Short mmCIF file of C-alpha atoms in Angstrom, two decimals:
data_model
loop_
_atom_site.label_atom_id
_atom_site.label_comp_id
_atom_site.label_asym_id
_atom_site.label_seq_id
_atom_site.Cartn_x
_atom_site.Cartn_y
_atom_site.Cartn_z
CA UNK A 1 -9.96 -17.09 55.22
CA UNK A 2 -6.53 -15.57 56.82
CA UNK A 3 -8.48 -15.19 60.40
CA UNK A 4 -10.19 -18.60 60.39
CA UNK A 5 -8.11 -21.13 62.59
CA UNK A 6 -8.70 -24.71 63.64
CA UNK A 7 -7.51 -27.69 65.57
CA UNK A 8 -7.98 -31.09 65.50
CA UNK A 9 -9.01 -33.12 68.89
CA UNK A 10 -9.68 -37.19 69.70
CA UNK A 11 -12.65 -37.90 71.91
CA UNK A 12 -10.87 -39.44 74.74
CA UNK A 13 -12.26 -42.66 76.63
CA UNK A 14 -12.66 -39.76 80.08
CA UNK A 15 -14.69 -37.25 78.10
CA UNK A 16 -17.37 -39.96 77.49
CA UNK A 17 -20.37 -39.53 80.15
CA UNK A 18 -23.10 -42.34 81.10
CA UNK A 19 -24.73 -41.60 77.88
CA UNK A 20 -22.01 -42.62 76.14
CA UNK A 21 -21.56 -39.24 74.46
CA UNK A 22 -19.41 -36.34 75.21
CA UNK A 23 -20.41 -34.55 78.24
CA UNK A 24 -21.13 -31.08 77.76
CA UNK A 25 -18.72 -29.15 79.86
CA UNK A 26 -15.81 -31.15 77.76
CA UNK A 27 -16.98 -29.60 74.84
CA UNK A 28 -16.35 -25.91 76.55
CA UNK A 29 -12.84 -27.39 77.25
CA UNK A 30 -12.03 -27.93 73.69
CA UNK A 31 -12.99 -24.60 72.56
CA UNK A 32 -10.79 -23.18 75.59
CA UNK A 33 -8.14 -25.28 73.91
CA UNK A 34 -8.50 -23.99 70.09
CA UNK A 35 -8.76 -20.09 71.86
CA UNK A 36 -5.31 -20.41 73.51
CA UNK A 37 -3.66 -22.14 70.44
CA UNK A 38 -5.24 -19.64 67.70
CA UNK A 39 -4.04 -16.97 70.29
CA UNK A 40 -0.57 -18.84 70.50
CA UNK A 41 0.06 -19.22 66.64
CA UNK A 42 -1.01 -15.73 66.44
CA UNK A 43 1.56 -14.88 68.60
CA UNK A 44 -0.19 -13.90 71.64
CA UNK A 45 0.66 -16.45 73.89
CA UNK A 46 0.05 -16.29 77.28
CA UNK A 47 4.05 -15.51 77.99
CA UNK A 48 4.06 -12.95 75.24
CA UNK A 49 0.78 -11.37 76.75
CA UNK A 50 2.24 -11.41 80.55
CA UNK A 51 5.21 -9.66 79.33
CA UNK A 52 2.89 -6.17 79.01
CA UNK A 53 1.19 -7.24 82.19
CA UNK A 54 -2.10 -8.68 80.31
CA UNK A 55 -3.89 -11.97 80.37
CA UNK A 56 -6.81 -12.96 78.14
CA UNK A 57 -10.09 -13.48 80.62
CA UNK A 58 -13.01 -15.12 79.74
CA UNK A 59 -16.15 -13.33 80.62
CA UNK A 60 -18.88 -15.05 79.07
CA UNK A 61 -19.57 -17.75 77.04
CA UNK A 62 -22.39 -19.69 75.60
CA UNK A 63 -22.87 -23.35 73.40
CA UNK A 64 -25.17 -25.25 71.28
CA UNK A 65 -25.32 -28.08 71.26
CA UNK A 66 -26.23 -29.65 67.84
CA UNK A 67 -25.45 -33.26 67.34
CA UNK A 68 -23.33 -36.14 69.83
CA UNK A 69 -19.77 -36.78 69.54
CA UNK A 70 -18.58 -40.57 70.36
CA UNK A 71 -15.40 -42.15 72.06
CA UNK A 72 -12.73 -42.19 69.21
CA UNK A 73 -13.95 -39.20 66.78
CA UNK A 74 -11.87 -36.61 65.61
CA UNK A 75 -13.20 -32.96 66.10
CA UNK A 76 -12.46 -29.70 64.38
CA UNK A 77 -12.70 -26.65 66.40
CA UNK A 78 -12.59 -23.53 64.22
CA UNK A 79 -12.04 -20.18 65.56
CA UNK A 80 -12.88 -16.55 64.29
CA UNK A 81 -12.13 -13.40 66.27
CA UNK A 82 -14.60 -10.51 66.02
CA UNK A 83 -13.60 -7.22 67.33
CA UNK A 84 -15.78 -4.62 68.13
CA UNK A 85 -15.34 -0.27 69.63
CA UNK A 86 -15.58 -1.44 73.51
CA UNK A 87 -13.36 -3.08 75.77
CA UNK A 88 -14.79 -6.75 74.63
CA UNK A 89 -14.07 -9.09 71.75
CA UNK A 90 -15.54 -12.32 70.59
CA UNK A 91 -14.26 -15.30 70.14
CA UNK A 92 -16.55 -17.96 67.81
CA UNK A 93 -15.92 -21.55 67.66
CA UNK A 94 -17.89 -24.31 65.53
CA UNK A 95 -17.12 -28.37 66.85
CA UNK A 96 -17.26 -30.60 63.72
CA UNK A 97 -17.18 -34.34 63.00
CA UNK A 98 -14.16 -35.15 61.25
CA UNK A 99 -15.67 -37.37 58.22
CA UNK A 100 -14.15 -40.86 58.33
CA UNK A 101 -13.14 -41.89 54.30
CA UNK A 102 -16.19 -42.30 52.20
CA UNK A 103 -17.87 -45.49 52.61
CA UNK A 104 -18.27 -48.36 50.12
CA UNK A 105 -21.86 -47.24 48.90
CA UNK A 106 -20.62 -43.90 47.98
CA UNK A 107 -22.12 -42.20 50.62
CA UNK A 108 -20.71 -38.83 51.87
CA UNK A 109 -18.93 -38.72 55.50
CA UNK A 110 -20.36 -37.89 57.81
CA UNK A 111 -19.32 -33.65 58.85
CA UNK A 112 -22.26 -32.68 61.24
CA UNK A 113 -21.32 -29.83 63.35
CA UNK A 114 -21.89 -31.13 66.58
CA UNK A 115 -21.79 -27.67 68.64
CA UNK A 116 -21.33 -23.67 68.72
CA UNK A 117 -19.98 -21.69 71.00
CA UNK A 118 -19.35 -18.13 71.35
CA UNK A 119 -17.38 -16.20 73.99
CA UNK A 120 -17.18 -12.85 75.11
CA UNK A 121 -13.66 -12.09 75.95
CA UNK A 122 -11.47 -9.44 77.31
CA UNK A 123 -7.50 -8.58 77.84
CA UNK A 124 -6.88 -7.71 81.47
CA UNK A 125 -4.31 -5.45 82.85
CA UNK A 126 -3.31 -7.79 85.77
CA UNK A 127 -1.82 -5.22 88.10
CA UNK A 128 -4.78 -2.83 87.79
CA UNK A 129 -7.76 -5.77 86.91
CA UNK A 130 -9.20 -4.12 84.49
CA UNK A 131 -10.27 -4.37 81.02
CA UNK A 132 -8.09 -2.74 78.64
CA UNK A 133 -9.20 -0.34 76.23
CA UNK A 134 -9.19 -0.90 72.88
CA UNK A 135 -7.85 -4.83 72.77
CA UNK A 136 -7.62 -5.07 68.94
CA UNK A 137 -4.76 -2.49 69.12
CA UNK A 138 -3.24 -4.13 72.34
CA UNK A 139 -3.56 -7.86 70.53
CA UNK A 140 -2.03 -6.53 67.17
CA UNK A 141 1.21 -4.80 68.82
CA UNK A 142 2.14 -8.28 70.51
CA UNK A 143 0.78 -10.72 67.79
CA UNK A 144 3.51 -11.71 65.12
CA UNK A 145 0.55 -13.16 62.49
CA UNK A 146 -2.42 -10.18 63.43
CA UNK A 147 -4.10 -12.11 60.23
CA UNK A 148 -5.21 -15.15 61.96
CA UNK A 149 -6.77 -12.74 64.24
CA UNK A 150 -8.46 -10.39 61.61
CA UNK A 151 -6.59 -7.30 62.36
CA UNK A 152 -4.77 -6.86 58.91
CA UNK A 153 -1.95 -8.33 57.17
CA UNK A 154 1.16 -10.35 59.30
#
């Protein structure tokens, strides 16, 4: 769909806890990372954004976590904006485990989704710190591709 939007990461050797599996907070940090590049590609970058004297906050957020990533795997974070009438958005992200090729027996990779996390987010007026009002509208007169972000055609 137009407003679904993904990114690829590598499980890095420093993301690896004692366990040997990705430690949990890392896994917030890649879904901060696929919310400021869907916002980017959208055309709400953080420079576009400051230019009207906004910045996208975090308020809350919440994960699952579903199956282990390992040193070396590739991830797909998804994203999917949800607006809603109040000041507040959502942001939804699902962590996947980039199949490797299919193996010799014919057996299908392997494409667990390995977390989900959903955010609560707002756009901040940074002189008065405050939520905006109505951040759809705000998001769609800045974005240059308000599609990825569900608000219509680009």
């Amino acid at each position: 769909m137009a407003d679904e939007f993904a990114v690829r990461v590598a499980v890095r050797s420093y993301e690896v806890d004692a366990n040997g599996h990705v430690n949990h907070a890392v896994y917030h940090q890649y879904g901060e990372h696929a919310r400021m590049e869907h916002l980017r590609v959208a055309g709400c970058s953080p420079v576009r954004l400051n230019a009207r004297g906004w910045g996208v906050i975090l308020l809350e957020t919440h994960a699952r976590f579903l199956s282990e990533l390992l040193l070396g795997e590739q991830v797909e974070v998804s994203s999917r904006v949800a607006f809603g009438t109040g000041k507040t958005f959502r942001i939804e992200h699902v962590l996947r485990r980039v199949p490797e090729n299919v193996s010799e027996n014919g057996a299908a990779p392997d494409a667990r989704v390995a977390a989900e996390i959903s955010c609560r987010m707002g756009l901040l007026d940074m002189t008065a710190r405050r939520l905006v009002a109505d951040p759809a509208a705000r998001l769609a007169e800045v974005a240059t591709e308000p599609a990825l972000l569900g608000l219509g055609s680009g």
